[in-house]
Coordinates of C-alpha atoms and ligand atoms in Angstrom, one line a residue:
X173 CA 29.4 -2.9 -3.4
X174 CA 27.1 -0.9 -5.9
X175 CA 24.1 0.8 -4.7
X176 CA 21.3 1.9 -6.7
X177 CA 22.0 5.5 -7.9
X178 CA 19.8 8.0 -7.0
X179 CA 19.5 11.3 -9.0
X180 CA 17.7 14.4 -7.1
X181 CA 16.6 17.5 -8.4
X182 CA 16.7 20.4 -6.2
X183 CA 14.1 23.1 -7.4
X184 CA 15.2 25.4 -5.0
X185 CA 12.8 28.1 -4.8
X186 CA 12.1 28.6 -8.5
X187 CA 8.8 27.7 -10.6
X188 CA 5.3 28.6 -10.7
X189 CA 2.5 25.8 -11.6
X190 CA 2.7 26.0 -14.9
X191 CA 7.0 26.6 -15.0
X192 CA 7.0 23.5 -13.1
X193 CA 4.7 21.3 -14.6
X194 CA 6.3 22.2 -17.9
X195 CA 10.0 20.8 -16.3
X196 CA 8.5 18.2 -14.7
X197 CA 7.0 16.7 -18.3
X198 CA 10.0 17.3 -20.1
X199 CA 11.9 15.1 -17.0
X200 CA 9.2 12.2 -17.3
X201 CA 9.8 11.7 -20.9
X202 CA 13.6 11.3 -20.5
X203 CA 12.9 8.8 -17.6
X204 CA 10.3 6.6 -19.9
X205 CA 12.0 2.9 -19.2
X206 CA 14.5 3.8 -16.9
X207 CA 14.8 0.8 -14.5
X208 CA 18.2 1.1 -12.8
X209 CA 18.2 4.3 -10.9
X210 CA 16.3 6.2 -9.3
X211 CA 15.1 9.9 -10.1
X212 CA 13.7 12.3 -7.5
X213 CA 12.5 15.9 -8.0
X214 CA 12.4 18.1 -4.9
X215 CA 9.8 21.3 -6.0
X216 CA 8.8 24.1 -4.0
X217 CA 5.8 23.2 -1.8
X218 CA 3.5 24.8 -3.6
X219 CA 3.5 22.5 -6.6
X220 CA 4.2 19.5 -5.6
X221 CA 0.9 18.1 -5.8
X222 CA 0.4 19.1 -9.6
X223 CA 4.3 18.1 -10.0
X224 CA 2.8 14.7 -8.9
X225 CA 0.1 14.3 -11.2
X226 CA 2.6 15.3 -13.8
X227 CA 4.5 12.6 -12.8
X228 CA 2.2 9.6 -11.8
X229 CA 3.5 6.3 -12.8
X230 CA 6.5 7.4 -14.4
X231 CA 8.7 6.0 -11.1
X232 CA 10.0 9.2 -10.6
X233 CA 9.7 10.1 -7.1
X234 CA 8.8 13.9 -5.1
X235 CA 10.5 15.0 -2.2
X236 CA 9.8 18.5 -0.1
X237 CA 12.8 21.4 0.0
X238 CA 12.4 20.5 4.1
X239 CA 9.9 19.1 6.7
X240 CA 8.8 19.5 10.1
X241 CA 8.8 17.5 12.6
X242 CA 4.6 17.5 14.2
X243 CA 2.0 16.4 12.0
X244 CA 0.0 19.7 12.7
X245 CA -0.2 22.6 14.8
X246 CA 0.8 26.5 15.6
X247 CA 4.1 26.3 13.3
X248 CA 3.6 29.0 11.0
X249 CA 6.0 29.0 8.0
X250 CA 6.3 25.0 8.2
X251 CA 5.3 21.7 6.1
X252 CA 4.8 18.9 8.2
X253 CA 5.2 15.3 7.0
X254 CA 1.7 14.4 6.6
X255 CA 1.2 17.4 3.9
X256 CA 4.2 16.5 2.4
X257 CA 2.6 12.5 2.3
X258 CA -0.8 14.2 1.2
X259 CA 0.9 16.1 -1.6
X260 CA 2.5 13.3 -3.2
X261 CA 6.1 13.4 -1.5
X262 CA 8.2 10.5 -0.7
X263 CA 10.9 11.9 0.8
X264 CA 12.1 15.9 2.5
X265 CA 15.6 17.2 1.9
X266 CA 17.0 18.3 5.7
X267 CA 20.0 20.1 6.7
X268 CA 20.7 21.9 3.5
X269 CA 23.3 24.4 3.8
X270 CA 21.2 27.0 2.6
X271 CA 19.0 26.0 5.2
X272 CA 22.4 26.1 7.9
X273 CA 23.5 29.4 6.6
X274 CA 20.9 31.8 5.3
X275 CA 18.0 30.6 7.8
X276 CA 20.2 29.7 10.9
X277 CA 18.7 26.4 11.4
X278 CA 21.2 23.8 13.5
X279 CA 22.4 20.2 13.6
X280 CA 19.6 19.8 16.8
X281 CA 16.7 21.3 14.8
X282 CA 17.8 19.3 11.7
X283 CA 18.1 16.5 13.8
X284 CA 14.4 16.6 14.8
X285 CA 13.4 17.4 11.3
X286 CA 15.1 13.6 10.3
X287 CA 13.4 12.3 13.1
X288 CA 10.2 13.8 12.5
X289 CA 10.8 12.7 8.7
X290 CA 11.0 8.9 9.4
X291 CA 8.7 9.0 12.1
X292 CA 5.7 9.7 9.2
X293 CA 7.3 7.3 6.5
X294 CA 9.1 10.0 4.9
X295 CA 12.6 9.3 3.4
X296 CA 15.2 12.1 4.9
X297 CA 18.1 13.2 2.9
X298 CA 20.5 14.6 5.2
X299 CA 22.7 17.2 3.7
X300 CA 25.9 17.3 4.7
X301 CA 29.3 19.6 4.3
X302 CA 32.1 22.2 5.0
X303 CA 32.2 26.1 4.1
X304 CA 35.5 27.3 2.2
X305 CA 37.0 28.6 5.6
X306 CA 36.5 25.2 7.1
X307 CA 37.9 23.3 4.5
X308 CA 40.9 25.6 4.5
X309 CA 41.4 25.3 8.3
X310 CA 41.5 21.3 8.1
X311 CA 38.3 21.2 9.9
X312 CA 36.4 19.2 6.8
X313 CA 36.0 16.0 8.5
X314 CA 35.7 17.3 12.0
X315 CA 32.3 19.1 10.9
X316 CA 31.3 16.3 8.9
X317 CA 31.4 14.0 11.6
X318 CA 29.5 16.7 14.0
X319 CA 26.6 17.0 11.3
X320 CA 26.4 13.0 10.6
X321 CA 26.8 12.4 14.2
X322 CA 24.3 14.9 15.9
X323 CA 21.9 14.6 12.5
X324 CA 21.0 11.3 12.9
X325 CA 21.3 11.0 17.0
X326 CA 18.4 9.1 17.9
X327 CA 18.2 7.2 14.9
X328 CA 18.3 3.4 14.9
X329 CA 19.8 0.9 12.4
X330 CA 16.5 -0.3 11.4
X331 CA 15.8 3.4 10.0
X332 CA 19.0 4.1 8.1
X333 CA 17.5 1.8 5.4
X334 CA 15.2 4.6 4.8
X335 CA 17.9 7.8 5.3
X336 CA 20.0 8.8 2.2
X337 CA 23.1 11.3 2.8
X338 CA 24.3 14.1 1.1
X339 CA 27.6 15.1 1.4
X340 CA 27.5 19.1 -0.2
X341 CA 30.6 21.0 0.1
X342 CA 29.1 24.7 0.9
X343 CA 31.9 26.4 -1.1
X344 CA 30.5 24.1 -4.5
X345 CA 27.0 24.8 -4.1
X346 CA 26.0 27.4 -7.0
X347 CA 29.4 28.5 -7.2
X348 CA 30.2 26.4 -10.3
X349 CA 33.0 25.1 -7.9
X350 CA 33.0 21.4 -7.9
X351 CA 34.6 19.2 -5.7
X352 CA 37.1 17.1 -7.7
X353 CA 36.0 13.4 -7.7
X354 CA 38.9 12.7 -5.6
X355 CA 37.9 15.7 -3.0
X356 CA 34.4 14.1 -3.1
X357 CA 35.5 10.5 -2.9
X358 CA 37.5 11.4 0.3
X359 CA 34.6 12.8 1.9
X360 CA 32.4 9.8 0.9
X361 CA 34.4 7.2 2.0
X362 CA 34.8 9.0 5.4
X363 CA 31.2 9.1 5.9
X364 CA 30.3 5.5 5.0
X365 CA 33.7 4.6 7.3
X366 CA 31.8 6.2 10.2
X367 CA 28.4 4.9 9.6
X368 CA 30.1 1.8 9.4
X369 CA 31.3 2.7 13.2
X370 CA 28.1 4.0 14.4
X371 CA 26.0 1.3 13.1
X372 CA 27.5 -1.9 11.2
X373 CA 29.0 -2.6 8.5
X374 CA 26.0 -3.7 6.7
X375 CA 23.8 -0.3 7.0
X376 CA 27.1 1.3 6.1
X377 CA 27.5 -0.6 3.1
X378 CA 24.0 0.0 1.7
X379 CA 23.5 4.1 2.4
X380 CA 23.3 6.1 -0.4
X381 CA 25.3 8.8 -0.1
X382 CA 24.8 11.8 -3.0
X383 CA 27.2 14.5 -4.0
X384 CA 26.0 18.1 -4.5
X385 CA 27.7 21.0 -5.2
X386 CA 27.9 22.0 -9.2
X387 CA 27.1 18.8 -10.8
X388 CA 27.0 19.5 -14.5
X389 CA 26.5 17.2 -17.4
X390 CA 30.3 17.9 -17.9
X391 CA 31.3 16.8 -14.4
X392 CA 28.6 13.7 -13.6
X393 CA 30.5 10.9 -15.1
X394 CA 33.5 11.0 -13.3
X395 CA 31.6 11.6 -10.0
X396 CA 30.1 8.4 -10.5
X397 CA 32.2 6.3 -11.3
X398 CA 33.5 6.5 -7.8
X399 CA 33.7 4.0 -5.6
X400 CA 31.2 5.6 -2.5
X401 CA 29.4 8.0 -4.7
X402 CA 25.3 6.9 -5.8
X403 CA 24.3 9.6 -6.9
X404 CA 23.9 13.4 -6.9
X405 CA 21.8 16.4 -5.6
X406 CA 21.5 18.8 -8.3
X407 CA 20.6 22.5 -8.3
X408 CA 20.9 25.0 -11.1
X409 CA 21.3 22.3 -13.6
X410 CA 18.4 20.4 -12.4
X411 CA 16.2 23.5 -14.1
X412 CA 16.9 22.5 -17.3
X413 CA 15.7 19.6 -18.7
X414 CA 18.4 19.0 -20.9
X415 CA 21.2 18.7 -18.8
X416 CA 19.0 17.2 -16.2
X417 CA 18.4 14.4 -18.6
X418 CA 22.5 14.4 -18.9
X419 CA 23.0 13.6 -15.3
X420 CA 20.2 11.1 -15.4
X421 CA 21.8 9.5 -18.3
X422 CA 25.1 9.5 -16.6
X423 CA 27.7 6.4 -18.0
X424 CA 31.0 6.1 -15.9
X425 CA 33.6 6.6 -17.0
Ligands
PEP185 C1 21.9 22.1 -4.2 O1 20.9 22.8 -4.4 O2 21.9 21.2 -3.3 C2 23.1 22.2 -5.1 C3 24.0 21.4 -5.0 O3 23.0 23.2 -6.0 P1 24.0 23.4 -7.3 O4 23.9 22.1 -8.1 O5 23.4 24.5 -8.1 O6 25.4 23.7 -6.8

């Protein structure tokens, strides 16, 4: 079954205003007419509201770096859904591994933050994946079956509609290190195989799962053209508008 493919871009925490409004132009205009896929930018928080006046009514949809889970109160450092709603978001990135590693945040926080995501209308993209050392010590699918599992505990079938995954192999991200589409196929399939078992078939079959970890214009086409892959989640080359457009434009191959 074919999904819709979705194409993120994962600012990271790069850009000013005018830096991002700049990128975020140069994106609309590649997506002018694009009706088949679906193209999300995921800024810093502090522009995307002029990020989405750049890009109102192009389609292309916003999504904050990461999201609380309260609509308001004494949580310094933290965006909560309703600022991400007010600011023209659509959807949060949760779970990223820069979020696991660097800023020590774990599968029961990131489990509240996809809660707290779909509680407020938000779309959650639940990020996903191994470290080098884990990969190496056969542990791959043990880990990603303890982030899928305690990531979306709590979360009915109704709701998955509304979740996209991410599998991202640590040891890919920024590394120029990507998985090989079989590697990343494997994973994939593993992932909608246990949806499948933790839902139904039918949620299982419809969840768009994304690849991240080094997706390049060189790389994109073979990714997709896998059977369980829709679509990617793209750092470094998701600053330049070029290649961005690349990936956008992906054909498979
Ligand atoms: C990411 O930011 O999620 C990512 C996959 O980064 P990169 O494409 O640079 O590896």
């Amino acid at each position: 079954m074919k999904r819709r493919p979705l194409l993120v871009g994962n600012w990271k925490m790069h850009t000013t205003v005018l830096d991002a409004c700049h990128l975020a132009a140069d994106i609309a205009k590649t997506c002018v007419g694009l009706k088949d896929r679906d193209v999300l930018l995921a800024p810093p928080f502090t522009v995307l509201s002029q990020v989405a006046h750049v890009v109102a009514e192009t389609g292309i949809l916003l999504a904050a770096q990461n999201v609380c889970w309260e609509a308001q109160g004494a949580f310094t450092g933290e965006i909560s859904p309703l600022m991400v709603l007010d600011a023209g978001g659509a959807a949060a990135i949760v779970g990223h591994s820069e979020r696991r590693q660097i800023f020590h945040e774990d599968n029961a926080l990131i489990n509240k933050r996809v809660r707290g995501a779909l509680a407020f209308g938000l779309v959650p993209i639940l990020c996903v994946g191994e470290t080098l050392d884990e990969r190496e010590g056969g542990q791959t699918f043990k880990i990603i079956e303890e982030h899928i599992r305690s990531g979306l505990a709590g979360v009915v079938a109704a709701d998955m509609g509304d979740t996209v995954l991410a599998y991202e192999p640590v040891w890919a991200i920024g590394t120029g290190q990507t998985a090989t589409k079989e590697q990343a196929q494997e994973v994939h399939a593993f992932i909608r195989n246990l949806v499948a078992g933790m839902y139904e078939k039918d949620v299982a079959d419809q969840i768009r799962i994304l690849y991240g970890g080094s997706v390049k214009p060189d790389n994109i086409d073979a990714l997709m053209a896998q059977d369980d892959i829709d679509g990617a989640l793209v750092g470094g080359a998701a600053l330049n508008a070029e290649s961005f457009e690349r990936i956008i434009h992906f054909q498979e191959i």
